[in-house]
Short mmCIF file of C-alpha atoms in Angstrom, two decimals:
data_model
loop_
_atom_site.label_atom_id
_atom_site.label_comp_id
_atom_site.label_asym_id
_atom_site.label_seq_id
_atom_site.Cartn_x
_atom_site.Cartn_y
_atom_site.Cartn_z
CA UNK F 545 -19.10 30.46 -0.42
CA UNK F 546 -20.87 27.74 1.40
CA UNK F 547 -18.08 25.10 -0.06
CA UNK F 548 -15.29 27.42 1.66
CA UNK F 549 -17.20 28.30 4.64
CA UNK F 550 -17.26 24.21 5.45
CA UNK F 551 -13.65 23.78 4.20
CA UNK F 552 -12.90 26.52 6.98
CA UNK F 553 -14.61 24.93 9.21
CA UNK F 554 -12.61 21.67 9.24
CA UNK F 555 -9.55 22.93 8.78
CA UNK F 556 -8.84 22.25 4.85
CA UNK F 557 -8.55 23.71 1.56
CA UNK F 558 -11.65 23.42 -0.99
CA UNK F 559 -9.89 21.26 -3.30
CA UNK F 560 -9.47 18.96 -0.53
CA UNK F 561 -12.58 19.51 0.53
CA UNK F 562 -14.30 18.87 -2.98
CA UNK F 563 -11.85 15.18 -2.68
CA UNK F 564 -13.63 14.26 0.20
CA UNK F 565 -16.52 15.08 -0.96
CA UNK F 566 -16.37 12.89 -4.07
CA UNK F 567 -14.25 10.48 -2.18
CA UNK F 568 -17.10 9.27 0.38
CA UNK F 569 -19.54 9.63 -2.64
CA UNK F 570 -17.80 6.60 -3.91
CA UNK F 571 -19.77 4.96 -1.14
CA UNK F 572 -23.27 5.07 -2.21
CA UNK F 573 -22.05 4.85 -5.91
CA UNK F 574 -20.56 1.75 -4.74
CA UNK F 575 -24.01 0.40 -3.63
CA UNK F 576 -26.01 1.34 -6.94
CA UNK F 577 -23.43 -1.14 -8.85
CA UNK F 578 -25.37 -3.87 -7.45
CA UNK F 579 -28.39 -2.27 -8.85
CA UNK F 580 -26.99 -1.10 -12.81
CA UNK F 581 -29.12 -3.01 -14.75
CA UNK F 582 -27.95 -4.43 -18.88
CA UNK F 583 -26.00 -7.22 -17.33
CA UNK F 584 -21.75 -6.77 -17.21
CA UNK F 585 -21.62 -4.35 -19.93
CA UNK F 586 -24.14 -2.13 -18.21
CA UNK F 587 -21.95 -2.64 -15.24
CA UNK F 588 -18.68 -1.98 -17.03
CA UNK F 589 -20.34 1.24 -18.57
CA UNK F 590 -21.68 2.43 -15.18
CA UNK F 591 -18.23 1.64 -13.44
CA UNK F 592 -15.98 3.56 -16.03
CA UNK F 593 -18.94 6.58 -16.10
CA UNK F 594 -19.39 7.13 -12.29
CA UNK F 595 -15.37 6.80 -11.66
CA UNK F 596 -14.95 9.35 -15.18
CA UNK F 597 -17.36 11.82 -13.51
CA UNK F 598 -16.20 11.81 -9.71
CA UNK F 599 -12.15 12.04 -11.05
CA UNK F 600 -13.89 15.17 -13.17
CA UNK F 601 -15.91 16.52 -10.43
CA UNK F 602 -12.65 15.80 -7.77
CA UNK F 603 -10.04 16.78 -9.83
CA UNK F 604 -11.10 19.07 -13.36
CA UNK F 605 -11.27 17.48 -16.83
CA UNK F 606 -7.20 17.57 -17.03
CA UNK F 607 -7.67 14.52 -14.77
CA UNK F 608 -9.35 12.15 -16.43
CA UNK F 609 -6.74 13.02 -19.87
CA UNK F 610 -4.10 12.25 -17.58
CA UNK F 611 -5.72 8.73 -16.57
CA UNK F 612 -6.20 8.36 -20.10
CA UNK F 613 -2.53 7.89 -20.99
CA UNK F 614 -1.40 5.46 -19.62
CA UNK F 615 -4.57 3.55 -19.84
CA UNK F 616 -4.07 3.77 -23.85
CA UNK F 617 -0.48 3.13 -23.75
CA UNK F 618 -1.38 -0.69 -21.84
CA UNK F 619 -3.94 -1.07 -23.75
CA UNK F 620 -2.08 -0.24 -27.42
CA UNK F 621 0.69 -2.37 -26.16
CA UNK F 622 -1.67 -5.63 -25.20
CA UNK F 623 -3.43 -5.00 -28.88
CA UNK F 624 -0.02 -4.51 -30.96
CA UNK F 625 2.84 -6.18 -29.09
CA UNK F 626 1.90 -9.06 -26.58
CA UNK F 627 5.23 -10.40 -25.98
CA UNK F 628 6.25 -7.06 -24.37
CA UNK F 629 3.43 -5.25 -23.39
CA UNK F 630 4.26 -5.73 -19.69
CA UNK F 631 7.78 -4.28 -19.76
CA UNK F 632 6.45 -1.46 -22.51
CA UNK F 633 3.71 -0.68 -20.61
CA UNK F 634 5.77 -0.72 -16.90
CA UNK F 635 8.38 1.69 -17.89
CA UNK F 636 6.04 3.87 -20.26
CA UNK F 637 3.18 4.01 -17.74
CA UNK F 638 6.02 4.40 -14.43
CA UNK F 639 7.31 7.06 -16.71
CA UNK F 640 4.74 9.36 -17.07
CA UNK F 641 3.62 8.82 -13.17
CA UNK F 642 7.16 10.61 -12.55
CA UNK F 643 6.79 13.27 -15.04
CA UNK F 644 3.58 14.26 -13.38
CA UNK F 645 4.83 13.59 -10.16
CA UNK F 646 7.76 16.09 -11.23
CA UNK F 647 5.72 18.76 -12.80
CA UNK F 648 2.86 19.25 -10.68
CA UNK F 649 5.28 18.78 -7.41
CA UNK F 650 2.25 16.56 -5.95
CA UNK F 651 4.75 15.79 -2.77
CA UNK F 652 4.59 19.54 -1.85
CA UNK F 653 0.97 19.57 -2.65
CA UNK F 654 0.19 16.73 -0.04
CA UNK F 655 2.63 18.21 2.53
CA UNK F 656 1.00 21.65 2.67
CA UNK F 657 -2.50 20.49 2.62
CA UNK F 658 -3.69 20.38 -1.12
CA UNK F 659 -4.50 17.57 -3.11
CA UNK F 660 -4.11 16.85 -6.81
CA UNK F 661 -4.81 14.13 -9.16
CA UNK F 662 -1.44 12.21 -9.21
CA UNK F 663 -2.46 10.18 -6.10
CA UNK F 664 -5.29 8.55 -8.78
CA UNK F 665 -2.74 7.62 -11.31
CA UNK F 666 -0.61 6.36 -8.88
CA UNK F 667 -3.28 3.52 -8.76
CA UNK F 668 -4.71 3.86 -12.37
CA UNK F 669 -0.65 3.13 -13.10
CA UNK F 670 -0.74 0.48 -10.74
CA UNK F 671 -3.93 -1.27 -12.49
CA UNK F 672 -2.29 -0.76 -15.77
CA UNK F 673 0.66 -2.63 -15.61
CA UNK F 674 -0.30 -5.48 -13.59
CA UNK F 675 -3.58 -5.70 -16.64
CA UNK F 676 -0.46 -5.77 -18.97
CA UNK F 677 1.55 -8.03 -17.18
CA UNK F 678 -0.86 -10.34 -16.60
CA UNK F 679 -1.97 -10.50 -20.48
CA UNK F 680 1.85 -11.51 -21.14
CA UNK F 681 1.80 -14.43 -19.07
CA UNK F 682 -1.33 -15.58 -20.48
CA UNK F 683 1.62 -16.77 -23.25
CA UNK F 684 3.56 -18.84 -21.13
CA UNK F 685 3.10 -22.41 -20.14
CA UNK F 686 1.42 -22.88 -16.83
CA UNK F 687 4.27 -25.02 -15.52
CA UNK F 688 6.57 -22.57 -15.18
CA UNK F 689 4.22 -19.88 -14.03
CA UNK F 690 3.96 -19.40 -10.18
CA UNK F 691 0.72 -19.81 -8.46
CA UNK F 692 -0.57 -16.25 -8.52
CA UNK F 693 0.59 -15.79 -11.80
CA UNK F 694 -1.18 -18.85 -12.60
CA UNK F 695 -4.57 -17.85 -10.43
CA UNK F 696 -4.10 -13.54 -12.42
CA UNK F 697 -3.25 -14.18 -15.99
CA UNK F 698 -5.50 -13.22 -18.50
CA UNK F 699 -6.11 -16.11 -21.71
CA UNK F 700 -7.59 -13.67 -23.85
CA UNK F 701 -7.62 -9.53 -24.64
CA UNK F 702 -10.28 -7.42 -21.90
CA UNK F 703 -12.67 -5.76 -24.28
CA UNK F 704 -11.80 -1.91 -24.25
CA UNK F 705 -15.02 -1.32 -22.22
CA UNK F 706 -14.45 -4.08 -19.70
CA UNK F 707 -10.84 -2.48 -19.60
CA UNK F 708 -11.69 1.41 -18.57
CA UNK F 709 -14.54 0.25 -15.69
CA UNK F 710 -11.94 -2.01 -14.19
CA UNK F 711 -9.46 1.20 -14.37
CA UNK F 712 -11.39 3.59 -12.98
CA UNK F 713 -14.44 1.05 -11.48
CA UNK F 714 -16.70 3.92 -9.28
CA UNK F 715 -14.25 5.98 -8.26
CA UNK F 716 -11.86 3.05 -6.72
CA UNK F 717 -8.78 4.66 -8.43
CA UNK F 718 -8.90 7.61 -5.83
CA UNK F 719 -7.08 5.76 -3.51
CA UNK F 720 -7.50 2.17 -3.98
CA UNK F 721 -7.09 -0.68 -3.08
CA UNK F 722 -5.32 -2.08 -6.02
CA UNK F 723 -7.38 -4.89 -7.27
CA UNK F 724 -6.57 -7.58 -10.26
CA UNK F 725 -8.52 -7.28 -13.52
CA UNK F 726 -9.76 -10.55 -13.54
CA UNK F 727 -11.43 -10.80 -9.91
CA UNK F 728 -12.88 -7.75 -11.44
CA UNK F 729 -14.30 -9.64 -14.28
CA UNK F 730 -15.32 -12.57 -12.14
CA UNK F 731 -17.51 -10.03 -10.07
CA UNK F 732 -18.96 -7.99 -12.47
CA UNK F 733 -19.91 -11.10 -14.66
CA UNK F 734 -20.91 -12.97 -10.70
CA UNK F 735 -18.39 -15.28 -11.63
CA UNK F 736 -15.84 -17.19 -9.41
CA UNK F 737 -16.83 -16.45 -5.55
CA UNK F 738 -19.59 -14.44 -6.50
CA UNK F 739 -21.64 -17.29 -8.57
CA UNK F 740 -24.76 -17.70 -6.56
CA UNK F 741 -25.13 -20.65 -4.66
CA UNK F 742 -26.65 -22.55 -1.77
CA UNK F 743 -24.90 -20.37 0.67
CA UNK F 744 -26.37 -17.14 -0.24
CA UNK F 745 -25.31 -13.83 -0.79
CA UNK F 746 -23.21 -12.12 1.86
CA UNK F 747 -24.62 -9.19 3.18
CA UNK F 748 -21.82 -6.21 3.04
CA UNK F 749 -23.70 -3.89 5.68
CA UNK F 750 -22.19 -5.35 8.53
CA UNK F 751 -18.89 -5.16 7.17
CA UNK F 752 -19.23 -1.70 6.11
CA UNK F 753 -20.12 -0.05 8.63
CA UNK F 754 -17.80 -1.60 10.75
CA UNK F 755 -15.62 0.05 8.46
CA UNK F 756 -17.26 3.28 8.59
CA UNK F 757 -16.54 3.43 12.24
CA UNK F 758 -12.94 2.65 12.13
CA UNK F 759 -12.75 5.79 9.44
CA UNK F 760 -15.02 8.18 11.69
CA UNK F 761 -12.51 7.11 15.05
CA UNK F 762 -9.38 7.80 13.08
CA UNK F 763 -10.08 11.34 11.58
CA UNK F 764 -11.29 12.46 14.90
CA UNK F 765 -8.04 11.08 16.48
CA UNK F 766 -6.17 12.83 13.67
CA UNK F 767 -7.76 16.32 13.83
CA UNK F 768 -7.21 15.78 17.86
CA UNK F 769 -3.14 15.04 17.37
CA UNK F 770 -2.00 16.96 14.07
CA UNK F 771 -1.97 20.44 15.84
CA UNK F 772 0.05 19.23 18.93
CA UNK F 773 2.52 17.57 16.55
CA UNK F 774 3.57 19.87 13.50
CA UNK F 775 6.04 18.98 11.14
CA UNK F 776 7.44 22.49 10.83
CA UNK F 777 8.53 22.03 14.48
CA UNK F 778 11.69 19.66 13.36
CA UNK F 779 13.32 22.65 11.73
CA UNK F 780 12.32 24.93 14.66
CA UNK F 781 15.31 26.08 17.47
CA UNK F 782 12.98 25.11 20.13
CA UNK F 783 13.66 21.24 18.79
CA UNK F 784 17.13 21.89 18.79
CA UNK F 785 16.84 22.58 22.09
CA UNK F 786 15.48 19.22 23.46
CA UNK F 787 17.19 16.68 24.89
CA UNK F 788 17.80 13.43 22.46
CA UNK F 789 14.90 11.26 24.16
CA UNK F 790 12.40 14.42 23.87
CA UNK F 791 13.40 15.15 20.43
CA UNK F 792 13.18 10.58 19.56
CA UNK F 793 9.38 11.01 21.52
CA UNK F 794 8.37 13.42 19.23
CA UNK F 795 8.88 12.14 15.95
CA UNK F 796 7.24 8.68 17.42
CA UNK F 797 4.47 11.04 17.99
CA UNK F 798 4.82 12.83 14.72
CA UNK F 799 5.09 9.10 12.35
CA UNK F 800 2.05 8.23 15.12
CA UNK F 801 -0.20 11.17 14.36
CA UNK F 802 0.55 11.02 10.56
CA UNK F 803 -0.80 7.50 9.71
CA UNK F 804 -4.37 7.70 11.42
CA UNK F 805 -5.11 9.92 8.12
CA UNK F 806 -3.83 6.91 6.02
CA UNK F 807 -5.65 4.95 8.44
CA UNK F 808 -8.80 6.91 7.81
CA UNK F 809 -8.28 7.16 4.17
CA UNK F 810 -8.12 3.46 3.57
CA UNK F 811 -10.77 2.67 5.91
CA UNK F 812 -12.83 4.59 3.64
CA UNK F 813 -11.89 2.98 0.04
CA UNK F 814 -12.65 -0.38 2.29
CA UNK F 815 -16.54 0.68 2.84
CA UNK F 816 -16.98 1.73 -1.07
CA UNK F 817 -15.11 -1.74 -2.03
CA UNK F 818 -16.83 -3.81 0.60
CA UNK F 819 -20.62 -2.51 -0.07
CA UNK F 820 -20.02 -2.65 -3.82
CA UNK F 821 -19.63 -6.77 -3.44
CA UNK F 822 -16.07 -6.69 -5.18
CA UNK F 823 -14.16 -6.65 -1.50
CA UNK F 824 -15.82 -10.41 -0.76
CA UNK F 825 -13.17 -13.09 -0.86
CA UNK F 826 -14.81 -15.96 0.28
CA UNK F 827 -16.56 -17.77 3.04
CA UNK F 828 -14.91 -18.82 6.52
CA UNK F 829 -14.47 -22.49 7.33
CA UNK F 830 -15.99 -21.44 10.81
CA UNK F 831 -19.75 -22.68 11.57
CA UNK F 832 -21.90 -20.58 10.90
CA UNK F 833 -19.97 -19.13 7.68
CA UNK F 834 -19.17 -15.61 7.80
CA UNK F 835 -18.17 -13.50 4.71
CA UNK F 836 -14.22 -12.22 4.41
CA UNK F 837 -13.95 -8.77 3.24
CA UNK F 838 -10.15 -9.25 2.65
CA UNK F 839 -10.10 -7.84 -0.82
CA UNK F 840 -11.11 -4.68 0.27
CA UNK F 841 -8.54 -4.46 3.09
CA UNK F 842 -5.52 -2.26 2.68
CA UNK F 843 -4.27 -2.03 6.56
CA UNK F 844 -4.40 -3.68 9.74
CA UNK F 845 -4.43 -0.49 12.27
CA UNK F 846 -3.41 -2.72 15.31
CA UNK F 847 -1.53 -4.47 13.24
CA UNK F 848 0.98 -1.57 11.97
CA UNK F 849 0.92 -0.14 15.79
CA UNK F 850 1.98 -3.11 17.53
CA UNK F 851 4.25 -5.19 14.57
CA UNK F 852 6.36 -7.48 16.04
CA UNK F 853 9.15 -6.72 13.47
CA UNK F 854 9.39 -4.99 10.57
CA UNK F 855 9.07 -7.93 8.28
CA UNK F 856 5.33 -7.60 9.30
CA UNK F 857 4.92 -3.92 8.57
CA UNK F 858 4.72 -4.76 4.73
CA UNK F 859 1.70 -7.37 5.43
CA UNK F 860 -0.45 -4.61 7.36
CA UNK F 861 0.29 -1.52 5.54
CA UNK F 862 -0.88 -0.62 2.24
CA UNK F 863 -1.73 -4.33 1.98
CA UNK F 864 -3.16 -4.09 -1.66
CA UNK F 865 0.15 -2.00 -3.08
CA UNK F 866 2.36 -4.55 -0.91
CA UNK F 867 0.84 -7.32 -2.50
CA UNK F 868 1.43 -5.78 -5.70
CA UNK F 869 5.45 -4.81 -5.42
CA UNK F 870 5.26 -8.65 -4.35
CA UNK F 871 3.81 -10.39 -7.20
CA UNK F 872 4.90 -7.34 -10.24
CA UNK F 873 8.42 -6.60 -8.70
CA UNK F 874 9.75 -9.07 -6.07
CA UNK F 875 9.08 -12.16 -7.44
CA UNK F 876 10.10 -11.26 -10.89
CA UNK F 877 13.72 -10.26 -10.05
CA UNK F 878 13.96 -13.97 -8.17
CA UNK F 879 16.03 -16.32 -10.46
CA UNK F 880 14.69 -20.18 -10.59
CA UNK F 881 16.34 -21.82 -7.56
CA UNK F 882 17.45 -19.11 -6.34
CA UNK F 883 16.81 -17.61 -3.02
CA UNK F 884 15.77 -13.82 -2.78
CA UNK F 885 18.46 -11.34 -1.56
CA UNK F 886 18.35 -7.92 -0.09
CA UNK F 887 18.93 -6.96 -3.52
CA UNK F 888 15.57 -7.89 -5.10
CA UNK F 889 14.23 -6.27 -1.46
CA UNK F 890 16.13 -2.87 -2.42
CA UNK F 891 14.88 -3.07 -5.90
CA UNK F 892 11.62 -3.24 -5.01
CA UNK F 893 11.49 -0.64 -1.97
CA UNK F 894 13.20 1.65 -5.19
CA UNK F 895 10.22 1.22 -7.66
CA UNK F 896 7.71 1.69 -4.36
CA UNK F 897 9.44 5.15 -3.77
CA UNK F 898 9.78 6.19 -7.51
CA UNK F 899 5.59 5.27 -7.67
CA UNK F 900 5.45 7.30 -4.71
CA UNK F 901 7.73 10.42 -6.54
CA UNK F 902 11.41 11.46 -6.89
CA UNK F 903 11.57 13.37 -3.53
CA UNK F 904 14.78 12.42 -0.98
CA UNK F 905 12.58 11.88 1.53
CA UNK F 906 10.51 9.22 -0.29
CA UNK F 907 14.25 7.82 -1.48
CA UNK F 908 15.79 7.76 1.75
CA UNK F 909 12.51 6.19 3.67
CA UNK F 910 11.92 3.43 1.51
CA UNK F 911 16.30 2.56 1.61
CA UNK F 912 15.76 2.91 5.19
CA UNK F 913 12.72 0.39 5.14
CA UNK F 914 15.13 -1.93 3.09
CA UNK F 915 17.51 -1.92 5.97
CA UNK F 916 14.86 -1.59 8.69
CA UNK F 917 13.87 -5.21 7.63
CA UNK F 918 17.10 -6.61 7.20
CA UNK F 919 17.84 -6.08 10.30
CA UNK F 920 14.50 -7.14 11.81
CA UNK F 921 15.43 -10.48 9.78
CA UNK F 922 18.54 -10.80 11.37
CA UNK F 923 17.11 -10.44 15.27
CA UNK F 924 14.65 -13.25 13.85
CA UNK F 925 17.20 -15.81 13.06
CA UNK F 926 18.93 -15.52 16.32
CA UNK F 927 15.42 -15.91 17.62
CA UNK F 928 15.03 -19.00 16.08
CA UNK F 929 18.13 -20.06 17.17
CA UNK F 930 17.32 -20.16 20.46
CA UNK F 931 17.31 -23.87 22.03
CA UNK F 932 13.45 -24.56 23.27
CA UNK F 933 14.56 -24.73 26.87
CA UNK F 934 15.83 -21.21 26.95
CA UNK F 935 12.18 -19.28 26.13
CA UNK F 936 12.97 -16.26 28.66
CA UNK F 937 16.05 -15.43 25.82
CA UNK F 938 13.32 -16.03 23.05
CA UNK F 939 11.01 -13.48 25.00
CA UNK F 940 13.91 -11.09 24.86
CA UNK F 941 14.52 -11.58 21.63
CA UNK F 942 10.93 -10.88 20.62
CA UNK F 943 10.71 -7.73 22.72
CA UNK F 944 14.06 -6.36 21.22
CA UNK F 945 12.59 -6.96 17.60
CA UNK F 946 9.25 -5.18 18.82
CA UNK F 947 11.14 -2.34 19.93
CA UNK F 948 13.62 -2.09 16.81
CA UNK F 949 10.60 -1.55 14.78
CA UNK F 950 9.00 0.71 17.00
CA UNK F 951 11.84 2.57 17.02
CA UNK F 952 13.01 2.51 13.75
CA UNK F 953 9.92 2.68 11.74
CA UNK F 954 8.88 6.15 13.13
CA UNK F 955 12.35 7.30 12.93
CA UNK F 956 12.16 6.31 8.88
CA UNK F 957 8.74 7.67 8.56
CA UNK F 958 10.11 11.47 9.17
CA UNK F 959 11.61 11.13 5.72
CA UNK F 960 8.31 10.43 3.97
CA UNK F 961 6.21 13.18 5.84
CA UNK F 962 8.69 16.30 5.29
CA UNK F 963 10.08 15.23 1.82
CA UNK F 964 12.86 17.76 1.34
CA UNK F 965 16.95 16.61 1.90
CA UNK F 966 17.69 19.12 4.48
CA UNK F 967 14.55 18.47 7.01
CA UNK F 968 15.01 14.40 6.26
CA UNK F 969 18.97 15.04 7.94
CA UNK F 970 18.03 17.33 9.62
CA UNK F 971 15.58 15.39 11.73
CA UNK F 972 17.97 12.14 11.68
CA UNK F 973 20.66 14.20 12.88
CA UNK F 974 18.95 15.50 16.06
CA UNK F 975 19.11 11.26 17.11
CA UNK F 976 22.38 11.04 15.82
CA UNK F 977 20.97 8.80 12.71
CA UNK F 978 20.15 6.49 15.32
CA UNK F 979 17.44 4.63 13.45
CA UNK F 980 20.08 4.34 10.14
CA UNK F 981 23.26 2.99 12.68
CA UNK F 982 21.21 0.68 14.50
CA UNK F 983 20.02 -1.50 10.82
CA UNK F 984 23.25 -1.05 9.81
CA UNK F 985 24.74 -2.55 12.58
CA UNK F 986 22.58 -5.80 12.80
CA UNK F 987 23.01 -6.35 9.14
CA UNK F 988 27.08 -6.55 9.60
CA UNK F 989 26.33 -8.51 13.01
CA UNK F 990 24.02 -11.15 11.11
CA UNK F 991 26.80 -11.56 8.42
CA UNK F 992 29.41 -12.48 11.36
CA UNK F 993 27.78 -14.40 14.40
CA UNK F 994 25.34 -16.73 11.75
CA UNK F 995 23.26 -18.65 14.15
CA UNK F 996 23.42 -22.69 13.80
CA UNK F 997 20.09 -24.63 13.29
CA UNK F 998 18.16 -26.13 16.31
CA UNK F 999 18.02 -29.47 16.15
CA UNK F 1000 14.93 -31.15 17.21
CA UNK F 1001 14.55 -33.12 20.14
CA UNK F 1002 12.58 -35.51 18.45
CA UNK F 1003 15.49 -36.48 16.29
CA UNK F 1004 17.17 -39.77 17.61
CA UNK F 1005 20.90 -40.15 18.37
CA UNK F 1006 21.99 -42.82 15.77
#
């Protein structure tokens, strides 16, 4: 009674409210870490137990079976077939994601309020394959690896133990940040960055609150906006009604409101990571040194709000799963020599919205993100092909690009917050698919009028 009495109080469910719960108990089980004593396998068992017991007391004992899976399926792959474990292990582990994703309808879930485990083992699948992936190159000659696969692949087999804490290490699997196994290794075993030396040991208090703060300011500005903004209201008549700027302000407002409860989420899984010691990654060059917590960051708030184009969106949001689709997805579709395409960009915004599950809306936001940067790279390259005299056309050019992301960003986002086919067209309709046309348009415009390189003025007349 008391657990629905506070859920009703806040305005949630009680399985969301048992989430949150557990979630900001990953906090203080974050600190203990530091204290496990038996060396790295104590740590190793602590971090599997404590992230085994919050998914349980989160989620129900079906949760932690599901993790299970496709933990065992990377890790049977690694032990019996090396040469392919990263390809067995992507498609088997992506596989079963989507089957969940299909048969518990987690998208609906999420969209009306309620909260499952498939958000988990979206990361656990993450972790999985990139563990895998990483053991495969560990067979190929460092010559003709790149430099993060050089810096993330693994030499020799995790031990099954040092596996499952790095899976689900103290609850960090709720909702990340993605991490790789081996600066998981290096820190538990104070390795690496985290070898004690003459500079000390940062101090994560600072850091952690800081991000405590950012969390507390961006669920109150959440629970302030959500109930002027509904999502319900695209499919209302009174929308219909509006006039096309009214109807274009309000899904700014409604992509606006919706990502201060990313915002808040993330800033959350920051704290745990950062007070744990794992989110250090390194020392400043700056006198005196101060710690970086970048490990632990998965989004830039100011950043996101105020990109100044969309190529930059991917750099401040979900930094973590960003960096992963880079180095997992990206990179490996590039072809020696070659440079990358908007094909290997399409590919990967594909796997990003088949991790995130098969709904049109994911489908459609993630295409339009494709084409949102696209164009964003075309109004760059006419930027840059401005002559240096001429830096009131550069401004304009910089403001336009600020302003196509603005604008098309929040018009893409509708897709990803109501799901379904008919409310995604629905909503891009009432603009007249202005945020699609517009892409679309620069794209064909960047293939015709192909600006010529600036030459330098430095560059003598022979």
């Amino acid at each position: 009674m008391e657990m629905e009495s506070m859920a009703t109080a806040i305005g949630v469910s009680v399985p969301v409210l048992r989430f949150l719960l557990c979630f900001v108990a990953t906090i203080p089980v974050g600190f203990l870490h530091r204290l496990v004593p038996g060396g790295a396998t104590g740590k190793h068992l602590y971090a599997a137990v404590t992230g085994a017991v919050l998914s349980y007391l989160s989620f129900g004992f079906s949760s932690n079976l599901h993790f299970f899976v496709p933990m065992l399926v990377s890790y049977g792959s690694m032990v019996l077939y090396r040469k392919r474990c990263g390809l067995i292990t992507f498609f088997l582990a992506m596989g079963y994601l989507i089957g969940c994703h299909v048969y518990y309808m987690s998208g609906d879930a999420w969209k009306e309020g309620g909260i499952d485990a498939t958000g988990a083992l979206m990361v656990i699948t993450l972790k999985v394959i990139s563990c895998a992936i990483n053991y495969n190159d560990g067979l190929l000659k460092e010559e003709d690896l790149r430099e993060s696969q050089k810096k993330n692949r693994l030499l020799k087999l995790p031990s099954l133990i040092e596996y499952v804490g790095f899976c689900l290490c103290c609850g960090s699997h709720f909702a990340g940040p993605v991490y790789e196994i081996k600066d998981y290794l290096d820190w538990t075993e104070g390795k690496g960055i985290w070898t004690k030396s003459e500079k000390g040991s940062p101090s994560p208090f600072g850091a952690t609150l800081k991000a405590l703060l950012q969390a507390g300011f961006c669920m109150g500005l959440y629970l302030y906006l959500v109930p002027q903004y509904p999502l319900s209201k695209f499919t209302e008549p009174e929308y219909k009604e509006w006039g096309f700027l009214k109807r274009l302000s309000y899904q700014y407002m409604a992509g606006f409101t919706a990502r201060w409860k990313y915002y808040f989420i993330w800033s959350i899984s920051e704290a745990s990571i950062i007070i744990s010691g794992l989110g250090f990654s390194g020392w400043t060059d700056s006198s005196p040194l101060k710690a970086r917590w970048d490990r632990a960051k998965n989004v830039d708030v100011l950043g996101v709000e105020f990109a100044k184009s969309a190529v930059e969106i991917p750099l401040v949001w979900n930094i973590q799963v960003s960096t992963w689709l880079r180095h997992y997805v990206y990179d490996r579709l590039l072809q020696k020599g070659k440079k990358a395409g908007f094909f290997q960009l399409l590919a990967t915004q594909t796997v990003s919205a088949v991790w995130h599950g098969l709904y049109p809306g994911y489908i459609i936001f993630f295409v339009q993100s494709a084409l949102m940067i696209a164009g964003s790279r075309a109004i760059y390259r006419w930027q840059q092909s401005v002559p240096p005299n001429m830096g009131i056309v550069k401004k304009i050019f910089m403001l336009m690009n600020f302003a196509y992301t603005l604008l098309v960003l929040n018009y893409s986002c509708v897709g990803f917050m109501v799901l379904s086919l008919h409310e995604t067209l629905t909503a891009y309709g009432s603009v007249y698919y202005i945020g699609t046309i517009i892409p679309v348009v620069l794209i064909l415009l960047g293939n015709v009028i192909k600006p010529k390189p600036v030459r330098s003025k430095a560059r003598k007349v022979e």
